[in-house]
Every structure is written in C-alpha cells, then in structure tokens.
C-alpha cells in the first residue's frame, strides 16, 4: 500500500484548509431533531440578486478585461475591452456546473495582481461535459495585499454559494466564513465498470474533488466484503462521509457494515455517497435525477454525480430491513427482486466485461427463455399519501389486487488494507507485498497533467506562472497538521457503556446483526395481522424498490423519493407476451411503463411486505446481491441513513 499525501499527489488547485462542504458533512448532528434542524438550508435568495460586481483582467495580462457579477445561481461574465460583446459567448456560468475555485499569485515578485481561478464543467454541443478553467486577474489596487483581499472575497462568496453556506447580509465577506474542509473516505472497486473504475477515478473524480477543496483518503478494495469489514473498524468521528466509487454493490457492503457495528445507531448516521463506476448504477441515476440533471450514462453520469458531491448536502435515506428464510437480516437501499429481474442480474454476471451492456444482453436472453414462478405476495398498504399520486390524489387502498398504476412521471429530457491514495497524512499499515491480482501500482499522481502551476494552460511566452495562494493559513489541528487514527479492520470504536460483543469478521456477506427492530412484521412463517393484502398466482417478476431507479437509465418507480417512507411494489403476472414485456422495459427509460395499460403489470405502495416463493427453484437478490432462496419479508425504516445527494434541482431543467 502506498500513501500519497498532498506533496506527492498535487491537486489541480491548492487545497484550502478553511473550506467545508455543508451542514451535512461538517456538522453531523446526533439526534433526529438536531439532524432535521441541521438539514434545513439557509433561506434562499432571489436567483437574480447581485451579490458581487467588479472589473477583472485576464491571464495572461494582455488579454481582455471583464465585468463579473455573482448571483446566487450563476456567475455572469461580460467582456469590456477591447470591445464589448453584443451577445457574449460563455458569459453565463451556472453554479451547478462549478466544482470549485481558488486564489493564485504570480511567481513574479513585481506583479501586484492576485488571481481568481474558477473550475467549471459545462456541457458541450454533443451533450458531454468537459473541464474548463477560467482565470481572472484582480488588479484594481496598487498593492498585492489589496488585490489578494478582493480575490479572496470573491472566492469566499462563491464557495459559500456552492456549499449552501449563508453570506452575511451587510457584513464583510472574509475567508473566516469558511469552516474546515470535509474529510471523505473514498472506497473504490478497481475492477468495476469493465475494469475502468480506477482510471475514471484518477482522471475525473480526484481532480474534481481536489478542485473543490475536499480532503480525502482513497482505498482500493481487494475482495468481496472488504468494504464491509473496513467500515466496521473505522473511527467514524474522524470522517464526514464515506463515498463509494463503484457500482451499487460496494455501497450495499458499506451500509450493512455500518449497521453491523455495536454502535450502529450512531454509525448509520454517517453520510454515504456514490460515484458511479460500475455496471449497475441505479442509485446514482436517482441522485442524478434528484439534482435536476438530464439522464446520463458512463462518464457523463460520473461527472454529474461528482459535481453534486462537490456541492455537498445530504438527504435522509430510507432503508429496507430484509429478513431471510434462515432468520438472518440484511439492509437494502435499492431493491429486492424475484423472477425475471433477479434472473437477468445474476445470469448476466458472466458478461460483466461488457459493463452496463450486460443487462441489455441479459434481458434479451431472458426474454428468449421466459419463465414464470408461482408465489404469494403480501403487503401492508401505505397509510400515508402515496409518493406516486394521481392528479387528484393518491392511489386507492383496495383490499384486493391493485393493478392501478401510479401517475406517469413528468416528461424529462432525455486482511490489512491494500492500497491508499490520500491528501491526508494517515498512518496506514504497510503490507510487505502487493496482491498478484491487484491492478498496476499506483502512480505518483500529477492530476490534470501537472503540478499547481497553471502557466501551461493559461500563460503565454514570457508570462510568469501562477502558484497557489490559500485563502487562510492552516490552523492548528487541521488535517494538514493533525494525524488521524490508523484505519484498521479490528473492533470499531464503541461507547464505554456498550456491553455488546464486537462484530465477527467471518459473518456472511449479506447479514447484519444490528439495526432497528421490525415492529411491523410478525415472525416469518406466522400468520399476518389484519390489514394486509395478499396476492397469489404465477408471476414473471416481482420487484420491491425504494428509490426511483432500477438502473442508471431505468425508472421503475417514477415518483419515488429517497425519504418517502415507502417500498414500491411492482409485479408482472403470467400471461404477458414477450413483446409486451419488452415494451414495459423500454418504457422504463422514460418512467412511462404504467401508462401502457398493460393488464399484467401491477403496482402498490407499501410499508412492509412478505414474499413466499412456491416454486422449488429460483433466484432472489437484494440490491443485486444473491441471497438464500426461500420466504422473506421486509419493512421500511424511514430516514434511517443519510445520502450525499447535493442540492436538489428541477428535473428536466438542466442549465
């Protein structure tokens, strides 16, 4: 394992030890009431309210001059000289496209100017995002100190807007408004996404979060359940969030590892996030939609989710407690599947080298050999207003099978740790040898092709290069001067009053021993209480899903929310033709499958359910992971976790 600190892993912009994301990272509250208060953002300003206005030069100095206006939603750029533009090109930079900013200074001692660099990821003509940096010269004063104060004022205001931090009404905008940077633990499956996960992380994720001024430690997982074992031994108080750089499977391990700790009630409050680098990126698709971005796949989806992560902000996340036939329990953030969906998920594993295309191929093969399964589905209907209302009101609560569909979605535009990369000086254990199956040794990262100087990008012949100019010096106790505790895989930190035994490292992959009790569920195998609805017959598939997306481009529950307190049950009865089933899956790309009028397609919103397969053989999955086959039951635990989502946007309205 190699540890790369900020000296050997230079970010594209200087790390600013005075910056923090938002209320959800820097100040995690420990009670439900405090969490609700902490997650209330500051009162919004009018989108067009000018906050700052000023004149800047450009870098190199002989370039044009600009008038900059900062509003709560965008940075407006107007060229003043040599000739004002009638129709400015690139003159509006939405903050949703900004990852971060920094202040710089010239290496020439005779240059009194200070520089403001803003990192953006605008969409190109073909729809994809591309990194662009805009550097402006603050040169309105005679001395460097005065120009530096002006550049820092703009950088501080922009950072506060990006992080959701309030700006003083009439007070002075100074770097002291910015808290410390958040500390993120990044876990990456280097073999995810056709083996491109590490490359994508190095080329896209690490540069962007460095531009945003986030402190991070990145660890590559080596085997199944490595992430689960890792989070069981973390000192969670030293981290502001755990982010998986992979598909949905790694986050499944993290959440079940947190809930398997003796201190699970506090551990599960740790904000978690996901940056999609796997073949199954369902939760990332839901985060992308929540952020108001257009549907995206591949690197575009990764960049969208990375931008949202840089902005900060969390959202309560419902978790589904699933009790299996053996009595063991696991927690799901995504879906429980039986029948066609689980068959495709597991049988397409042999096509993993194809990435997300494995599901398309698996679907075609599944349609060719379509099976039906006899079973019994029982559920406790939701007693609150449905998350998928009709224009008038929610779905009716019938005591018989519901084949009513939710209203169509609004139209949208189409072992020790092994390796670590860090900008924190973490004393991690050093193994003697690397695993033969591991990817190539980690390089000494030089993000974006160079160090901190920007002359290669923006300077011309004879221009002095720019060097970092942190907003404020690192205070004592900051991540640059204080060592964090080693990451181990031993027993987790535990309150002294806890008499619970430490978790066992050899526990099965999908099993969690902690977590809240299931007060809505009787023991598996006993009769259900009154008020439950039971369906029995032959099914092609049954899906119990929590968020809106089943895949990055598959909207299974169009109106689902991360914290609606519901599990959305979808099923397809036998008798459906292959062509009709294909139309259902094609319609999922737009979330319009329930408007097809397919009589075999059913839906219900529930708080708990029980599934009893009556066929001797079949496949059951929880969040895409194979679990034991047999009866199971589950209930929703509203807002049990916290998901790093970034600020909400308006679906279908992307800047």
Coordinates of C-alpha atoms in Angstrom, one line a residue, residues 226-555:
X226 CA -13.7 -5.9 2.2
X227 CA -15.6 -2.6 2.4
X228 CA -18.0 -4.1 5.0
X229 CA -15.0 -5.2 7.1
X230 CA -13.3 -1.9 6.7
X231 CA -16.2 0.3 7.9
X232 CA -16.6 -1.9 11.0
X233 CA -13.2 -0.8 12.1
X234 CA -13.3 2.9 11.3
X235 CA -13.2 5.6 13.8
X236 CA -16.2 7.3 12.2
X237 CA -15.9 10.5 14.2
X238 CA -12.9 11.4 12.1
X239 CA -14.8 11.2 8.8
X240 CA -17.5 13.4 7.4
X241 CA -18.7 11.0 4.8
X242 CA -18.0 7.6 3.1
X243 CA -18.2 7.6 -0.7
X244 CA -18.1 4.5 -2.8
X245 CA -16.5 4.8 -6.3
X246 CA -18.1 1.8 -7.9
X247 CA -21.5 0.3 -8.6
X248 CA -24.3 -0.3 -6.2
X249 CA -22.7 -3.4 -4.7
X250 CA -20.0 -1.6 -2.7
X251 CA -22.5 0.8 -1.1
X252 CA -24.5 -2.3 -0.1
X253 CA -21.4 -3.6 1.8
X254 CA -20.8 -0.2 3.4
X255 CA -24.3 0.2 4.8
X256 CA -24.5 -3.3 6.1
X257 CA -21.1 -2.9 7.7
X258 CA -22.3 0.3 9.5
X259 CA -25.4 -1.5 10.7
X260 CA -23.4 -4.5 11.9
X261 CA -21.4 -2.3 14.3
X262 CA -22.2 -2.4 18.1
X263 CA -22.7 1.4 17.8
X264 CA -24.9 1.1 14.7
X265 CA -27.4 3.8 15.9
X266 CA -24.6 6.4 15.6
X267 CA -22.7 4.7 12.8
X268 CA -25.7 4.7 10.4
X269 CA -25.9 8.5 10.6
X270 CA -22.6 8.7 8.8
X271 CA -23.4 10.3 5.4
X272 CA -22.7 8.0 2.5
X273 CA -22.4 8.8 -1.2
X274 CA -21.9 7.0 -4.5
X275 CA -19.9 7.9 -7.6
X276 CA -20.9 5.5 -10.4
X277 CA -18.0 3.5 -11.8
X278 CA -19.8 0.1 -12.0
X279 CA -22.1 -1.8 -14.3
X280 CA -25.2 -1.2 -12.0
X281 CA -25.6 2.4 -11.2
X282 CA -29.2 2.6 -10.1
X283 CA -28.8 4.9 -7.0
X284 CA -26.5 7.2 -9.0
X285 CA -29.3 7.5 -11.6
X286 CA -31.7 8.6 -8.9
X287 CA -29.2 11.1 -7.4
X288 CA -28.6 12.5 -10.9
X289 CA -32.4 13.0 -11.3
X290 CA -32.7 14.5 -7.8
X291 CA -30.0 17.0 -8.8
X292 CA -32.1 18.1 -11.8
X293 CA -29.7 16.8 -14.4
X294 CA -30.7 15.1 -17.7
X295 CA -30.5 11.3 -17.8
X296 CA -26.9 10.3 -18.3
X297 CA -24.7 7.2 -18.6
X298 CA -21.0 6.4 -18.2
X299 CA -18.6 9.3 -17.7
X300 CA -21.3 11.9 -18.0
X301 CA -23.2 10.3 -15.1
X302 CA -20.0 10.2 -13.1
X303 CA -19.2 13.9 -13.7
X304 CA -22.8 14.9 -12.8
X305 CA -22.7 12.9 -9.5
X306 CA -19.2 14.3 -8.8
X307 CA -20.4 17.8 -9.2
X308 CA -23.3 17.2 -6.8
X309 CA -20.8 15.6 -4.3
X310 CA -18.6 18.7 -4.5
X311 CA -21.7 20.9 -3.8
X312 CA -22.4 19.0 -0.6
X313 CA -25.8 18.5 1.0
X314 CA -27.4 15.4 2.3
X315 CA -30.9 13.8 2.3
X316 CA -32.5 11.2 4.6
X317 CA -32.4 7.8 3.0
X318 CA -34.9 5.1 3.7
X319 CA -33.5 1.6 4.3
X320 CA -35.3 -1.7 3.9
X321 CA -34.7 -4.3 6.5
X322 CA -34.9 -7.8 4.8
X323 CA -35.4 -10.9 6.9
X324 CA -34.4 -14.1 5.0
X325 CA -35.7 -17.7 5.4
X326 CA -32.9 -18.6 7.9
X327 CA -33.8 -15.7 10.1
X328 CA -30.8 -13.6 9.2
X329 CA -31.3 -10.0 8.2
X330 CA -29.7 -7.6 5.8
X331 CA -30.5 -4.0 4.8
X332 CA -31.3 -2.7 1.3
X333 CA -31.2 0.8 -0.1
X334 CA -32.2 -0.3 -3.6
X335 CA -34.4 -3.3 -4.4
X336 CA -35.5 -6.8 -3.6
X337 CA -36.1 -8.8 -6.8
X338 CA -37.5 -12.2 -7.7
X339 CA -38.1 -13.7 -11.1
X340 CA -37.1 -12.0 -14.4
X341 CA -35.1 -9.1 -12.9
X342 CA -33.1 -11.2 -10.5
X343 CA -32.5 -13.9 -13.2
X344 CA -31.1 -11.2 -15.5
X345 CA -29.0 -9.7 -12.8
X346 CA -27.3 -12.9 -11.7
X347 CA -27.1 -14.7 -15.1
X348 CA -25.6 -11.6 -16.8
X349 CA -22.6 -11.8 -14.3
X350 CA -20.7 -13.7 -17.0
X351 CA -21.0 -10.7 -19.2
X352 CA -19.6 -8.3 -16.7
X353 CA -16.8 -7.3 -19.1
X354 CA -19.5 -5.5 -21.2
X355 CA -20.3 -3.0 -18.4
X356 CA -23.9 -1.8 -18.3
X357 CA -24.5 -3.5 -21.7
X358 CA -24.5 -6.8 -19.8
X359 CA -28.1 -6.1 -18.6
X360 CA -29.3 -5.4 -22.2
X361 CA -27.8 -8.7 -23.4
X362 CA -29.2 -10.5 -20.3
X363 CA -32.6 -9.1 -20.9
X364 CA -32.7 -10.3 -24.5
X365 CA -31.6 -13.8 -23.4
X366 CA -34.2 -13.8 -20.6
X367 CA -36.9 -12.9 -23.0
X368 CA -35.9 -15.8 -25.2
X369 CA -36.3 -18.2 -22.2
X370 CA -39.1 -16.5 -20.3
X371 CA -40.1 -18.3 -17.1
X372 CA -43.0 -17.9 -14.7
X373 CA -42.8 -18.5 -10.9
X374 CA -45.6 -19.3 -8.6
X375 CA -45.7 -17.4 -5.4
X376 CA -47.5 -15.4 -2.7
X377 CA -47.0 -11.7 -2.2
X378 CA -48.5 -10.0 0.9
X379 CA -48.0 -6.4 1.8
X380 CA -49.1 -3.7 4.3
X381 CA -50.5 -0.8 2.2
X382 CA -49.2 2.6 2.9
X383 CA -51.4 4.6 5.3
X384 CA -49.8 7.9 4.2
X385 CA -50.3 9.7 1.0
X386 CA -48.7 7.8 -1.8
X387 CA -45.5 9.1 -3.4
X388 CA -47.0 8.4 -6.8
X389 CA -50.2 10.4 -6.7
X390 CA -52.7 10.7 -9.5
X391 CA -53.6 14.4 -10.4
X392 CA -56.4 14.3 -7.9
X393 CA -54.9 12.3 -5.1
X394 CA -53.1 9.1 -4.1
X395 CA -53.8 5.6 -5.1
X396 CA -56.9 4.0 -3.6
X397 CA -56.3 1.5 -0.9
X398 CA -58.0 -1.7 -2.0
X399 CA -58.2 -4.9 -0.1
X400 CA -57.6 -6.9 -3.3
X401 CA -55.0 -6.9 -6.0
X402 CA -54.0 -3.4 -7.3
X403 CA -53.3 -3.2 -11.0
X404 CA -53.7 0.6 -10.8
X405 CA -50.6 2.4 -12.0
X406 CA -49.0 5.5 -10.5
X407 CA -49.5 8.6 -12.5
X408 CA -46.9 8.9 -15.3
X409 CA -43.8 10.8 -14.4
X410 CA -43.4 14.3 -15.7
X411 CA -41.6 14.3 -19.1
X412 CA -37.9 14.6 -18.7
X413 CA -35.3 15.4 -21.3
X414 CA -33.8 12.6 -22.5
X415 CA -6.7 -8.7 5.9
X416 CA -5.0 -5.4 6.0
X417 CA -5.8 -2.6 3.8
X418 CA -4.1 -2.8 0.5
X419 CA -3.7 0.5 -1.3
X420 CA -4.4 4.0 -0.5
X421 CA -4.3 7.4 -2.1
X422 CA -4.7 10.4 0.2
X423 CA -4.2 14.1 0.7
X424 CA -4.4 13.5 4.5
X425 CA -1.2 12.2 6.4
X426 CA -2.8 9.0 7.5
X427 CA -0.5 6.5 9.2
X428 CA -1.9 3.4 7.4
X429 CA -0.4 -0.1 7.8
X430 CA 2.1 -1.1 5.1
X431 CA 1.9 -4.7 3.7
X432 CA 5.2 -6.2 2.5
X433 CA 3.9 -7.3 -0.9
X434 CA 1.0 -6.4 -3.2
X435 CA -1.6 -8.9 -4.3
X436 CA -0.8 -10.5 -7.6
X437 CA -4.4 -9.9 -8.7
X438 CA -4.2 -6.2 -7.9
X439 CA -4.1 -3.5 -10.6
X440 CA -0.8 -1.8 -11.5
X441 CA 0.9 0.1 -8.7
X442 CA -0.5 3.5 -8.0
X443 CA 1.5 6.2 -9.7
X444 CA 2.6 9.4 -8.1
X445 CA -0.4 11.4 -9.2
X446 CA 0.0 14.6 -11.0
X447 CA -3.6 15.5 -11.6
X448 CA -4.5 17.1 -14.9
X449 CA -1.0 16.5 -16.2
X450 CA 1.0 18.8 -14.0
X451 CA 1.5 20.4 -10.6
X452 CA 0.0 23.5 -9.2
X453 CA 1.3 25.9 -11.8
X454 CA -1.3 27.0 -14.4
X455 CA 1.2 28.5 -16.9
X456 CA 0.9 25.5 -19.2
X457 CA -2.8 26.1 -19.6
X458 CA -3.2 29.8 -19.4
X459 CA 0.1 31.5 -19.8
X460 CA 1.9 32.6 -22.9
X461 CA 5.5 33.1 -23.6
X462 CA 7.1 35.4 -21.0
X463 CA 4.2 35.2 -18.6
X464 CA 5.1 34.3 -15.0
X465 CA 3.4 31.1 -13.8
X466 CA 0.8 31.2 -11.1
X467 CA 1.2 29.5 -7.7
X468 CA -1.3 28.6 -5.0
X469 CA -2.4 31.2 -2.6
X470 CA -4.6 29.6 0.2
X471 CA -7.4 31.7 1.5
X472 CA -6.2 31.4 5.1
X473 CA -3.3 29.5 6.7
X474 CA -3.9 26.1 8.1
X475 CA -4.9 26.4 11.7
X476 CA -3.5 24.1 14.4
X477 CA -5.4 20.8 14.4
X478 CA -6.2 21.0 10.7
X479 CA -5.9 17.8 8.6
X480 CA -2.5 19.1 7.4
X481 CA -1.0 19.2 10.9
X482 CA -3.0 16.6 12.9
X483 CA -2.7 12.9 12.2
X484 CA -5.9 10.9 12.1
X485 CA -6.1 7.5 13.7
X486 CA -5.0 4.5 11.6
X487 CA -7.6 2.7 9.6
X488 CA -7.8 -0.8 10.9
X489 CA -10.1 -3.8 10.5
X490 CA -10.4 -4.5 14.2
X491 CA -13.2 -3.8 16.5
X492 CA -14.9 -0.5 15.9
X493 CA -15.0 2.4 18.3
X494 CA -17.6 1.7 20.9
X495 CA -19.3 3.7 23.7
X496 CA -17.8 2.7 27.0
X497 CA -21.3 1.8 28.2
X498 CA -21.9 -0.7 25.4
X499 CA -21.7 -4.3 26.6
X500 CA -22.2 -5.7 23.1
X501 CA -19.6 -8.1 21.7
X502 CA -17.5 -6.9 18.7
X503 CA -18.6 -7.9 15.2
X504 CA -17.3 -11.2 13.9
X505 CA -15.2 -10.8 10.8
X506 CA -16.4 -14.1 9.3
X507 CA -20.1 -13.1 9.3
X508 CA -21.9 -13.8 6.0
X509 CA -21.8 -11.1 3.3
X510 CA -25.4 -10.1 3.4
X511 CA -26.1 -10.4 7.1
X512 CA -26.3 -7.6 9.6
X513 CA -26.7 -8.3 13.3
X514 CA -27.6 -4.7 14.3
X515 CA -30.3 -2.3 13.2
X516 CA -33.7 -1.3 14.5
X517 CA -36.4 -3.9 15.3
X518 CA -39.1 -4.7 12.6
X519 CA -42.2 -3.6 14.6
X520 CA -44.5 -4.1 11.6
X521 CA -43.5 -7.7 10.9
X522 CA -44.6 -10.9 12.8
X523 CA -42.1 -13.7 12.8
X524 CA -41.6 -15.2 9.3
X525 CA -43.9 -18.2 8.9
X526 CA -46.6 -17.0 11.3
X527 CA -49.9 -15.5 10.1
X528 CA -50.1 -11.9 9.1
X529 CA -52.1 -9.4 11.1
X530 CA -55.3 -7.8 9.7
X531 CA -55.0 -5.1 7.1
X532 CA -52.5 -6.9 4.8
X533 CA -53.3 -7.6 1.2
X534 CA -52.3 -11.0 -0.3
X535 CA -51.8 -11.9 -3.9
X536 CA -51.2 -15.5 -5.1
X537 CA -50.5 -16.8 -8.5
X538 CA -48.0 -17.1 -11.3
X539 CA -45.6 -14.2 -11.7
X540 CA -43.0 -13.3 -14.3
X541 CA -41.3 -10.9 -11.8
X542 CA -41.7 -9.2 -8.5
X543 CA -39.8 -6.1 -7.6
X544 CA -39.7 -4.2 -4.3
X545 CA -37.8 -0.9 -4.9
X546 CA -37.1 2.1 -2.7
X547 CA -35.6 4.8 -4.9
X548 CA -36.9 5.7 -8.3
X549 CA -34.3 4.0 -10.5
X550 CA -33.6 0.3 -11.1
X551 CA -30.7 1.2 -13.4
X552 CA -29.0 4.4 -14.4
X553 CA -31.5 4.7 -17.3
X554 CA -34.4 2.7 -15.9
X555 CA -37.0 4.5 -13.9

